[in-house]
Amino acid sequence: MIGALTLLLSGAIQSGTSVLYGVYGETLCERVGVLYMGIEGSMVLGAFAAYMVTSETGSPVLGLGAGMLAGALLALAHAYFVITRRTNQIATGLTLMFLGLGLTAFFGRKYTSIHVDGFRELAIPLLSKIPVIGQAIFTQDPITYISFILGPLLWFLIFKTRTGILFRGTGEDEKVVFAYGVNPVLFRYLGVLAGGALAGIGGAQLSIAYTHTWIEGITNGRGIIAVALVILASWNPAKAYIGAYIFGGAQALQLILQQQGYNISPFLLLMLPYVLTLAALFAMSKQKRQVMPEELKRVINN
Amino acid sequence: MVMRKIPARSLSNAGVWFLVLISPVALFGLFLAAQGVDAMGTYASMVRLTLFTGYGMGEVIIKTTPLIFIAVATCVSAKAGIVNVGGEGQFAMGALASTALGVSLGASLPAVAGIPLMALAGILGGLIWSGIAGLLKNHANMNSTITTLILNYIAVQVVSYFVFGLLKDPASFNWPMSPPIPNHLQLFKFGNSKVSITIFIALLTAVLVWLILGRTKWGFKIRVIGGNPMAALHAGYNVKKNQLIAMAISGGLCGFAGMLEMGSVEERLRQTTGVNYGYLGFLAAWMAWNNPLLSILTAFVIGFLSVSGNILEITSGLPSSSIRILMSVVLLAILWKGRKK
């Protein structure tokens, strides 16, 4: 029983980390007033770039860098289109998602289902010896450890620093930021770029730290889920864990139940993460008022 | 006789549009060349094999038909101010419901009863799927873009559940697919091709929806609601109810498309039923500025590009997914050019 619990918790974190980075990334985009549906594209591109570079060079660190860069590049395209050219954000995002999936399907053919070493789990001394949670939380890959501290860090950046105030201001009312003598366009670009880079890391975690392989469409809607979970986290990175680990936990549960030989259709289990995400959003909508950034409201309601 | 002068501005505008459409093609050509493929030759055979052969044209029409439906469906919800990106899931659920009916009761039903019943099941399947998103929007203020997208991923698993389980063809040697829909419930096809009357149903639907949105009182109401919900409230319109109706129609059309696909081209349900149609249909509607008539044209362009992907695979050995790259670059170019003012 305890073993299964550890397995579930550990699996929730392993599988949820990529989504967590997606939520971090999308939060930054939406905080500056940009809806980035193409985050699925950034994630899948990041996953592939990281995988390709790792398998070619043998260095997962270089791979991680490539994943970040690839995620950021696609986001840069989004930024250019929606900020500079003022295009429709949903259509642009979906097109970029399509582009990301197309590019990776094309270049990924040679690489399909080859194993890559990538990042390995590192057990943290002492902490990993704590019963139940030690094994689950403190025996993870380095990208996951970074994700643990990134939430509070981003929270501090957004809510407690001057840069953060301007950052949020850009998403609430760009005129005020402008009157403050800061160019909101620059902040928008920065937010979206950083968001894309984070999504790229999430993709990289998926391919070079979690599954250690590449298959077409590896992200399987995690970017879309991330967009949904930003709402659940009320645009607060410090709350991003909840949704991401609910999603990851549902994924892990499905694997565990299958391994234990329970006679439940795998397809019902596979839809569980998506259904739970919807349910979590539904529960949340009943609870409190949403604190969506004002500029974002304009985008979504159009 | 005075020749009508074409204003210089519209000429230059046409020039810009020409550039917008030609530059992605050039860009993708360079991409092909970089892959060691003869780009000009590939393009030539793409056009020749799709538009100038009976078989190719048939394939384009087959691909275009569901795209018209999904694009038109997207227009209906968009006019009411709701983004429906769930065409894929709604299409799949329509296909599932109609196949379930056709396969289980098909043999005992004559065509006169069976085909309309299958259509009804398809419409209901899609309608329920979009209705979920509509209800979530009305009762929990959940954004439809996100809910419809998530519902797509759920629909894939629902369909898989059935094609691996209750609806699995016992004669398929473990392939995940449903048994074929009985012959007498199949729709009329032209000669030996797979082209059926469904394309005409699609064209008719597009015209009908265009008329309803543009010429009826309800269409006007919907446009007011989509254009300015506050004004609609002041005019005494029931915004939520009408948006839900628009969403139901939107899903119903997608589900109907799923049924038609089952009854003409696919003949049996597979895991991949409807994959990608949703996004492509959405983008077709978007390219057409949510105009149902214009959607016919944009759906055709996207249908042509889809079939070209298969040709690319055959003639140059590149995976057919590469055409997605061309498609998205074309769409980005159109996005870049911006809406007509």
XYZ file of C-alpha atoms in Angstrom:
643
model
C 0.000 0.000 0.000
C 2.741 2.431 1.015
C 4.731 1.342 -1.996
C 1.820 2.156 -4.287
C 1.408 5.556 -2.662
C 5.066 6.387 -3.217
C 4.734 5.214 -6.786
C 1.684 7.378 -7.350
C 3.244 10.488 -5.828
C 6.489 9.977 -7.674
C 4.630 9.371 -10.936
C 2.453 12.433 -10.401
C 5.546 14.585 -10.100
C 7.386 12.966 -12.991
C 4.449 13.241 -15.328
C 3.226 16.583 -13.984
C 6.520 18.447 -14.255
C 6.252 19.101 -17.982
C 2.740 20.446 -17.482
C 4.008 22.510 -14.537
C 6.550 24.243 -16.758
C 3.774 24.784 -19.280
C 1.666 26.454 -16.592
C 4.615 28.639 -15.528
C 5.180 29.632 -19.131
C 1.551 30.319 -19.957
C 1.200 32.299 -16.726
C 3.978 34.647 -17.828
C 2.359 35.077 -21.262
C -1.069 35.735 -19.820
C 0.255 38.070 -17.130
C 1.357 40.430 -19.913
C -1.998 40.031 -21.621
C -1.165 37.483 -24.307
C -3.064 34.218 -24.742
C -0.638 31.661 -26.175
C -2.518 28.597 -27.399
C 0.602 27.627 -29.341
C 2.250 26.573 -26.096
C 1.552 22.990 -27.155
C 3.745 23.734 -30.176
C 6.488 25.257 -28.009
C 6.417 22.202 -25.762
C 6.560 19.670 -28.553
C 9.282 21.623 -30.348
C 11.212 21.895 -27.085
C 10.809 18.171 -26.492
C 12.131 17.345 -29.921
C 14.995 19.870 -29.995
C 16.172 18.674 -26.585
C 15.917 15.073 -27.666
C 17.715 15.604 -30.955
C 20.582 17.613 -29.482
C 20.980 15.203 -26.577
C 21.104 12.197 -28.850
C 23.553 13.897 -31.248
C 25.917 15.370 -28.645
C 25.296 13.121 -25.669
C 24.935 16.173 -23.474
C 21.539 16.643 -21.808
C 22.549 20.135 -20.694
C 23.013 21.205 -24.304
C 19.741 19.438 -25.051
C 17.945 21.401 -22.385
C 19.352 24.624 -23.836
C 18.160 23.635 -27.301
C 14.696 22.840 -25.931
C 14.477 26.242 -24.263
C 15.623 27.979 -27.406
C 13.183 26.113 -29.637
C 10.259 26.847 -27.318
C 11.242 30.504 -27.157
C 11.633 30.804 -30.929
C 8.084 29.631 -31.613
C 6.852 31.982 -28.902
C 8.796 34.805 -30.551
C 6.805 34.186 -33.720
C 3.621 34.388 -31.644
C 4.796 37.614 -30.023
C 5.622 39.185 -33.367
C 2.265 38.256 -34.852
C -0.043 39.170 -32.008
C 1.850 42.143 -30.549
C 3.368 43.779 -33.589
C 0.902 42.684 -36.260
C -2.078 42.545 -33.858
C -3.393 39.287 -35.306
C -6.086 37.125 -33.751
C -4.477 35.439 -30.761
C -6.418 32.181 -30.847
C -5.976 31.616 -34.583
C -2.281 32.506 -34.416
C -1.702 30.235 -31.434
C -3.470 27.287 -33.046
C -1.555 27.781 -36.275
C 1.733 27.771 -34.372
C 0.662 24.644 -32.507
C 0.022 23.053 -35.889
C 3.407 24.277 -37.149
C 5.203 22.867 -34.115
C 3.519 19.489 -34.523
C 4.269 19.505 -38.260
C 7.929 20.426 -37.890
C 8.568 17.802 -35.228
C 6.682 15.098 -37.115
C 8.809 15.897 -40.137
C 12.243 16.053 -38.549
C 11.435 13.464 -35.906
C 10.944 10.541 -38.258
C 14.608 9.520 -38.104
C 14.609 9.717 -34.340
C 11.433 7.860 -33.464
C 11.712 5.408 -30.577
C 15.476 5.566 -30.048
C 16.456 5.571 -26.400
C 18.440 8.512 -25.100
C 20.154 8.676 -21.715
C 19.514 12.334 -20.905
C 19.003 13.364 -17.315
C 18.908 10.708 -14.608
C 17.239 10.747 -11.225
C 19.469 12.012 -8.425
C 18.644 10.961 -4.890
C 19.188 13.837 -2.501
C 21.121 12.591 0.565
C 19.086 12.354 3.799
C 15.894 13.858 2.370
C 15.384 10.916 0.064
C 15.405 8.624 3.097
C 12.175 10.106 4.510
C 9.517 7.377 4.375
C 6.953 7.532 1.540
C 7.589 11.089 0.354
C 11.384 10.951 0.411
C 11.578 8.445 -2.393
C 8.836 10.220 -4.338
C 9.895 13.840 -4.024
C 13.648 13.733 -3.542
C 14.575 11.131 -6.108
C 13.887 13.066 -9.281
C 15.717 14.497 -12.271
C 17.420 17.925 -12.096
C 14.775 19.652 -14.266
C 12.154 18.577 -11.738
C 14.185 19.919 -8.782
C 14.410 23.285 -10.547
C 10.639 23.251 -11.036
C 10.164 22.889 -7.251
C 11.836 26.222 -6.515
C 10.736 27.990 -9.683
C 7.139 28.444 -8.475
C 7.958 30.557 -5.400
C 10.697 32.303 -7.367
C 8.344 33.365 -10.157
C 5.746 34.313 -7.556
C 8.277 36.590 -5.891
C 9.289 38.051 -9.239
C 5.718 38.775 -10.305
C 4.225 39.972 -7.040
C 7.096 41.408 -5.024
C 9.432 43.222 -7.386
C 9.147 46.462 -9.336
C 9.678 44.559 -12.584
C 6.837 42.287 -11.553
C 4.492 45.206 -10.967
C 5.214 46.579 -14.431
C 4.867 43.078 -15.798
C 1.428 42.683 -14.269
C 0.564 46.251 -15.175
C 1.151 45.438 -18.823
C -1.478 42.740 -18.575
C -3.919 44.859 -16.628
C -3.741 48.194 -18.424
C -0.959 49.041 -20.810
C -1.776 52.759 -20.750
C -0.828 53.032 -17.103
C 2.477 51.252 -17.693
C 3.125 53.545 -20.628
C 2.422 56.606 -18.487
C 4.949 55.199 -16.061
C 7.572 55.583 -18.760
C 7.900 51.927 -19.607
C 7.267 50.438 -23.020
C 4.518 47.799 -22.624
C 5.418 46.268 -25.993
C 8.872 45.373 -24.695
C 7.367 43.772 -21.606
C 4.895 41.802 -23.706
C 7.705 40.438 -25.839
C 9.742 39.535 -22.778
C 6.810 37.796 -21.117
C 5.932 35.716 -24.158
C 9.563 34.826 -24.886
C 10.202 33.736 -21.309
C 6.923 31.798 -21.387
C 7.945 29.969 -24.551
C 11.349 29.140 -23.073
C 9.704 27.655 -19.971
C 7.353 25.623 -22.142
C 10.412 24.401 -24.036
C 11.957 23.223 -20.761
C 8.722 21.391 -19.995
C 8.946 19.613 -23.328
C 12.592 18.793 -22.684
C 11.736 17.270 -19.312
C 9.224 15.048 -21.057
C 11.644 13.706 -23.669
C 15.105 13.694 -22.055
C 14.316 13.318 -18.349
C 11.035 11.411 -18.071
C 10.377 9.141 -21.055
C 13.930 9.223 -22.539
C 12.449 8.760 -25.967
C 10.787 10.593 -28.816
C 7.464 9.747 -30.379
C 5.383 11.924 -32.673
C 3.014 14.165 -30.723
C 4.697 13.270 -27.433
C 3.062 16.200 -25.603
C -0.429 14.887 -26.354
C -2.355 17.995 -25.311
C -0.233 18.915 -22.281
C 0.108 22.453 -23.633
C -3.661 22.746 -23.945
C -4.004 21.413 -20.406
C -1.444 23.989 -19.241
C -3.562 26.794 -20.682
C -6.524 25.441 -18.735
C -4.554 24.990 -15.518
C -3.396 28.607 -15.528
C -6.999 29.452 -14.687
C -6.986 26.886 -11.893
C -3.835 28.484 -10.488
C -5.468 31.940 -10.737
C -2.480 33.231 -12.746
C -0.261 32.578 -9.729
C 2.862 30.441 -10.324
C 3.014 29.440 -6.666
C -0.314 27.637 -7.127
C 0.666 25.957 -10.377
C 1.657 22.709 -8.642
C -1.882 21.745 -7.691
C -3.286 21.391 -11.181
C -0.094 20.059 -12.725
C 0.172 17.275 -10.153
C -3.543 16.447 -10.418
C -2.954 15.928 -14.135
C 0.293 14.060 -13.514
C -1.325 11.967 -10.795
C -4.109 10.894 -13.117
C -1.506 9.886 -15.699
C 0.453 7.956 -13.078
C -2.662 6.280 -11.714
C -3.468 4.993 -15.163
C -0.015 3.400 -15.487
C -0.104 1.926 -11.986
C -3.568 0.409 -12.393
C -2.492 -1.122 -15.672
C 0.651 -2.609 -14.145
C -1.333 -3.997 -11.220
C -3.566 -5.718 -13.725
C -6.846 -4.078 -12.757
C -9.505 -4.789 -15.303
C -10.373 -1.224 -16.259
C -10.316 -0.100 -19.866
C -7.064 1.759 -20.509
C -9.007 4.290 -22.559
C -11.201 5.286 -19.651
C -8.025 5.749 -17.630
C -6.319 7.675 -20.421
C -9.143 10.196 -20.501
C -8.959 10.601 -16.728
C -6.338 13.414 -16.709
C -8.406 15.465 -19.139
C -11.683 14.826 -17.333
C -10.079 15.668 -13.981
C -8.705 18.909 -15.435
C -12.204 19.884 -16.567
C -13.641 18.878 -13.197
C -11.006 20.880 -11.326
C -11.762 23.945 -13.432
C -15.467 23.450 -12.829
C -15.029 23.162 -9.083
C -12.829 26.233 -9.072
C -15.334 28.289 -11.075
C -17.918 27.677 -8.380
C -15.590 28.790 -5.645
C -14.412 32.284 -6.230
C -14.195 35.145 -8.610
C -11.554 34.821 -11.267
C -8.700 37.274 -11.312
C -7.992 37.228 -15.008
C -5.741 40.091 -16.205
C -7.851 42.825 -17.790
C -6.040 42.933 -21.141
C -6.518 39.180 -21.398
C -10.257 39.528 -20.846
C -10.338 41.695 -23.937
C -8.582 38.966 -25.938
C -10.733 36.120 -24.732
C -14.032 37.938 -25.011
C -13.364 38.928 -28.591
C -18.596 52.829 -74.233
C -16.589 53.642 -71.170
C -14.342 51.002 -69.735
C -14.837 50.546 -66.009
C -11.659 51.687 -64.389
C -10.239 49.434 -61.760
C -9.140 51.605 -58.840
C -5.405 51.593 -58.326
C -5.801 50.762 -54.654
C -7.598 47.483 -55.219
C -4.952 46.570 -57.788
C -2.154 47.104 -55.313
C -4.209 45.261 -52.756
C -4.486 42.322 -55.118
C -0.730 42.545 -55.611
C -0.152 42.332 -51.880
C -2.476 39.355 -51.591
C -0.638 37.683 -54.433
C 2.647 38.178 -52.569
C 1.089 36.952 -49.327
C -0.012 33.715 -50.949
C 3.046 33.142 -53.101
C 5.731 33.775 -50.481
C 4.857 30.772 -48.267
C 4.923 28.616 -51.382
C 8.361 29.994 -52.240
C 9.528 29.545 -48.658
C 8.346 25.954 -48.529
C 9.970 25.445 -51.940
C 13.307 26.468 -50.430
C 12.631 24.094 -47.562
C 11.995 21.273 -50.039
C 15.144 22.179 -51.962
C 17.112 22.067 -48.721
C 15.836 18.515 -48.262
C 17.213 17.674 -51.686
C 13.810 17.601 -53.370
C 13.098 19.102 -56.790
C 10.663 21.771 -55.586
C 9.366 22.965 -58.940
C 8.742 19.447 -60.151
C 7.016 18.535 -56.910
C 4.751 21.556 -57.050
C 3.919 20.835 -60.682
C 2.972 17.250 -59.954
C 1.014 18.334 -56.881
C -1.179 20.604 -58.968
C -1.420 18.204 -61.878
C -2.263 15.143 -59.807
C -4.837 16.873 -57.628
C -6.644 19.315 -59.871
C -6.188 17.732 -63.275
C -6.913 14.074 -62.684
C -10.269 12.568 -61.872
C -8.885 10.603 -58.962
C -7.027 13.576 -57.473
C -10.013 15.862 -57.799
C -12.148 13.198 -56.134
C -9.740 13.016 -53.208
C -9.775 16.806 -52.851
C -13.584 16.830 -52.839
C -13.654 14.046 -50.244
C -11.280 15.978 -47.978
C -13.088 19.266 -48.552
C -16.558 17.986 -47.608
C -16.072 17.568 -43.825
C -13.958 20.722 -43.743
C -16.857 22.721 -45.174
C -19.131 21.352 -42.457
C -16.722 22.075 -39.632
C -15.876 25.516 -40.988
C -19.561 26.414 -41.350
C -20.183 25.082 -37.831
C -17.372 27.269 -36.537
C -18.986 30.275 -38.261
C -22.302 29.710 -36.448
C -20.749 29.717 -32.990
C -18.315 32.507 -33.868
C -21.173 34.768 -34.937
C -22.686 34.209 -31.496
C -19.385 35.157 -29.906
C -18.193 31.688 -28.954
C -14.995 30.097 -30.160
C -15.614 26.441 -30.956
C -12.336 24.622 -31.590
C -13.960 21.298 -30.788
C -14.979 20.335 -34.310
C -12.689 17.358 -34.072
C -14.326 15.862 -31.005
C -17.836 16.700 -32.160
C -17.140 15.113 -35.539
C -15.780 11.986 -33.842
C -18.749 11.700 -31.482
C -21.160 12.080 -34.397
C -19.294 9.367 -36.262
C -19.368 7.158 -33.175
C -23.085 7.575 -32.482
C -24.127 7.015 -36.069
C -21.822 4.019 -36.519
C -23.110 2.458 -33.308
C -26.641 2.775 -34.609
C -25.837 1.657 -38.141
C -23.877 -1.371 -37.009
C -26.228 -2.543 -34.272
C -29.628 -1.937 -35.871
C -28.557 -1.526 -39.472
C -29.446 -4.946 -40.773
C -33.021 -4.732 -39.516
C -33.693 -1.259 -40.864
C -34.546 -0.314 -44.440
C -32.555 2.594 -45.907
C -35.510 5.004 -45.691
C -35.520 4.660 -41.936
C -31.901 3.750 -41.298
C -30.168 6.641 -43.013
C -32.254 9.403 -41.366
C -31.883 7.662 -38.006
C -28.132 7.490 -38.455
C -28.091 11.171 -39.376
C -30.102 11.960 -36.274
C -27.728 9.935 -34.108
C -24.748 11.733 -35.656
C -26.253 15.154 -35.093
C -27.119 14.230 -31.501
C -23.624 12.906 -30.845
C -21.981 16.129 -31.989
C -24.624 18.282 -30.356
C -24.177 16.663 -26.972
C -20.411 17.082 -27.178
C -20.624 20.794 -28.027
C -23.499 21.158 -25.572
C -21.206 20.136 -22.734
C -18.910 23.035 -23.597
C -21.928 25.326 -23.969
C -23.336 24.361 -20.578
C -19.925 24.708 -18.929
C -19.736 28.207 -20.369
C -23.225 29.171 -19.231
C -23.152 27.658 -15.764
C -19.508 27.856 -14.776
C -18.257 30.652 -17.018
C -15.651 28.314 -18.481
C -13.925 29.476 -21.636
C -15.140 27.513 -24.685
C -11.812 27.597 -26.496
C -10.264 25.617 -23.684
C -13.169 23.292 -22.906
C -13.741 22.353 -26.561
C -10.039 21.625 -27.019
C -9.904 19.403 -23.929
C -13.091 17.648 -25.038
C -11.267 16.748 -28.288
C -8.734 14.735 -26.318
C -11.504 13.041 -24.347
C -13.408 12.204 -27.532
C -10.376 10.376 -28.951
C -10.346 8.111 -25.900
C -14.103 7.541 -26.039
C -13.849 6.461 -29.660
C -10.866 4.218 -28.831
C -12.830 2.698 -25.971
C -15.538 1.638 -28.397
C -13.401 0.487 -31.326
C -11.326 -1.646 -28.956
C -14.398 -2.819 -27.069
C -18.123 -2.903 -27.736
C -17.879 -1.819 -31.345
C -14.896 -3.924 -32.338
C -15.292 -5.887 -35.518
C -14.934 -9.595 -34.597
C -13.739 -10.257 -38.149
C -10.994 -7.635 -38.068
C -8.236 -9.852 -36.615
C -7.714 -7.545 -33.643
C -7.509 -4.353 -35.668
C -9.199 -1.599 -33.685
C -12.091 -0.777 -35.973
C -15.848 -1.160 -36.045
C -17.599 -3.483 -38.470
C -18.537 -1.762 -41.728
C -21.822 0.066 -41.959
C -24.247 -2.181 -43.917
C -24.251 -1.565 -47.650
C -27.842 -0.488 -47.909
C -27.192 2.318 -45.411
C -24.280 3.724 -47.419
C -24.832 6.978 -49.231
C -25.010 7.291 -52.990
C -21.614 7.368 -54.656
C -20.691 8.426 -58.164
C -19.488 5.496 -60.276
C -16.547 3.668 -58.794
C -15.252 6.671 -56.888
C -15.695 7.448 -53.227
C -17.128 10.826 -54.125
C -20.708 10.853 -52.934
C -23.646 13.188 -52.647
C -22.191 14.431 -49.366
C -20.356 17.274 -51.120
C -23.687 18.630 -52.353
C -25.164 18.305 -48.884
C -22.179 20.285 -47.597
C -22.585 23.020 -50.216
C -26.310 23.225 -49.535
C -25.684 23.439 -45.791
C -23.194 26.268 -46.270
C -25.710 28.254 -48.324
C -28.497 27.509 -45.873
C -26.447 28.584 -42.859
C -25.354 31.703 -44.718
C -29.016 32.551 -45.356
C -30.033 31.825 -41.758
C -27.227 33.912 -40.285
C -27.636 36.784 -42.710
C -31.329 36.899 -43.550
C -33.403 35.667 -40.623
C -34.454 37.260 -37.379
C -32.637 34.619 -35.359
C -29.474 35.207 -37.397
C -29.714 38.900 -36.631
C -30.182 38.152 -32.950
C -27.147 35.901 -32.940
C -25.028 38.523 -34.648
C -26.054 41.161 -32.134
C -25.252 38.786 -29.283
C -21.849 37.986 -30.752
C -21.117 41.580 -31.661
C -22.143 43.238 -28.432
C -23.596 41.122 -25.614
C -24.441 44.199 -23.538
C -26.534 45.659 -26.330
C -28.183 42.275 -26.783
C -29.111 42.184 -23.103
C -30.595 45.650 -23.339
C -32.580 44.581 -26.377
C -34.074 41.855 -24.211
C -32.357 38.931 -25.952
C -31.634 35.856 -23.900
C -27.892 35.801 -24.516
C -27.085 32.553 -22.739
C -29.931 30.583 -24.277
C -29.152 31.735 -27.796
C -25.449 31.100 -27.393
C -26.262 27.599 -26.229
C -28.474 27.084 -29.269
C -25.713 28.352 -31.554
C -23.259 26.002 -29.882
C -25.706 23.091 -30.259
C -26.173 23.833 -33.965
C -22.419 24.116 -34.348
C -21.816 20.714 -32.751
C -24.783 19.193 -34.561
C -23.299 20.192 -37.909
C -19.945 18.637 -36.975
C -21.674 15.459 -35.800
C -23.682 15.321 -39.006
C -20.412 15.607 -40.931
C -19.104 12.671 -38.914
C -22.130 10.580 -39.888
C -21.775 11.502 -43.567
C -18.110 10.560 -43.491
C -18.991 7.161 -42.029
C -21.738 6.608 -44.553
C -19.622 7.502 -47.567
C -15.829 7.491 -47.306
C -14.718 5.733 -44.143
C -17.507 3.148 -43.870
C -16.217 2.078 -40.476
C -15.071 3.813 -37.314
C -11.373 3.947 -36.497
C -9.288 5.526 -33.753
C -8.104 8.188 -36.180
C -11.589 9.235 -37.284
C -11.710 13.004 -37.510
C -8.120 13.658 -36.481
C -6.990 17.139 -37.575
C -10.309 18.022 -39.194
C -11.232 20.199 -36.242
C -8.243 22.513 -36.399
C -8.258 22.667 -40.171
C -11.985 23.437 -40.226
C -11.536 26.113 -37.606
C -8.744 27.704 -39.583
C -10.800 27.496 -42.793
C -13.593 29.416 -41.066
C -11.106 31.870 -39.691
C -9.568 32.442 -43.126
C -13.068 33.089 -44.445
C -13.737 35.734 -41.766
C -16.492 33.454 -40.469
C -18.467 33.736 -43.661
C -20.123 30.363 -44.498
C -20.031 30.956 -48.267
C -16.398 31.963 -48.293
C -15.694 28.925 -46.102
C -16.443 26.710 -49.097
C -13.479 28.251 -50.891
C -11.087 28.169 -47.940
C -12.096 24.588 -47.092
C -11.322 23.667 -50.683
C -7.866 25.279 -50.457
C -7.112 23.384 -47.257
C -8.543 20.183 -48.740
C -6.291 20.625 -51.756
C -3.243 21.137 -49.520
C -4.112 18.025 -47.468
C -4.259 15.823 -50.542
C -1.051 17.435 -51.799
C 0.595 16.134 -48.656
C -0.122 12.571 -49.711
C 1.205 13.287 -53.179
C 4.334 14.776 -51.667
C 4.841 11.543 -49.785
C 4.484 9.453 -52.939
C 6.494 11.604 -55.352
C 9.327 12.837 -53.145
C 9.408 10.407 -50.252
C 8.839 13.159 -47.715
C 6.357 12.397 -44.928
C 2.873 13.735 -45.646
C 3.066 15.658 -42.391
C 5.455 18.067 -44.143
C 2.452 19.612 -45.827
C 1.371 20.802 -42.380
C 4.428 23.033 -42.475
C 3.321 24.591 -45.770
C -0.236 24.887 -44.485
C 0.763 26.712 -41.334
C 3.088 29.032 -43.221
C 0.255 29.902 -45.619
C -2.006 30.588 -42.645
C 0.661 32.682 -40.941
C 1.083 34.744 -44.109
C -2.659 35.376 -44.190
C -2.634 36.256 -40.499
C 0.264 38.595 -41.123
C -1.633 40.391 -43.865
C -4.457 40.960 -41.422
C -8.200 41.225 -41.677
C -9.923 43.285 -44.294
C -10.686 46.643 -42.816
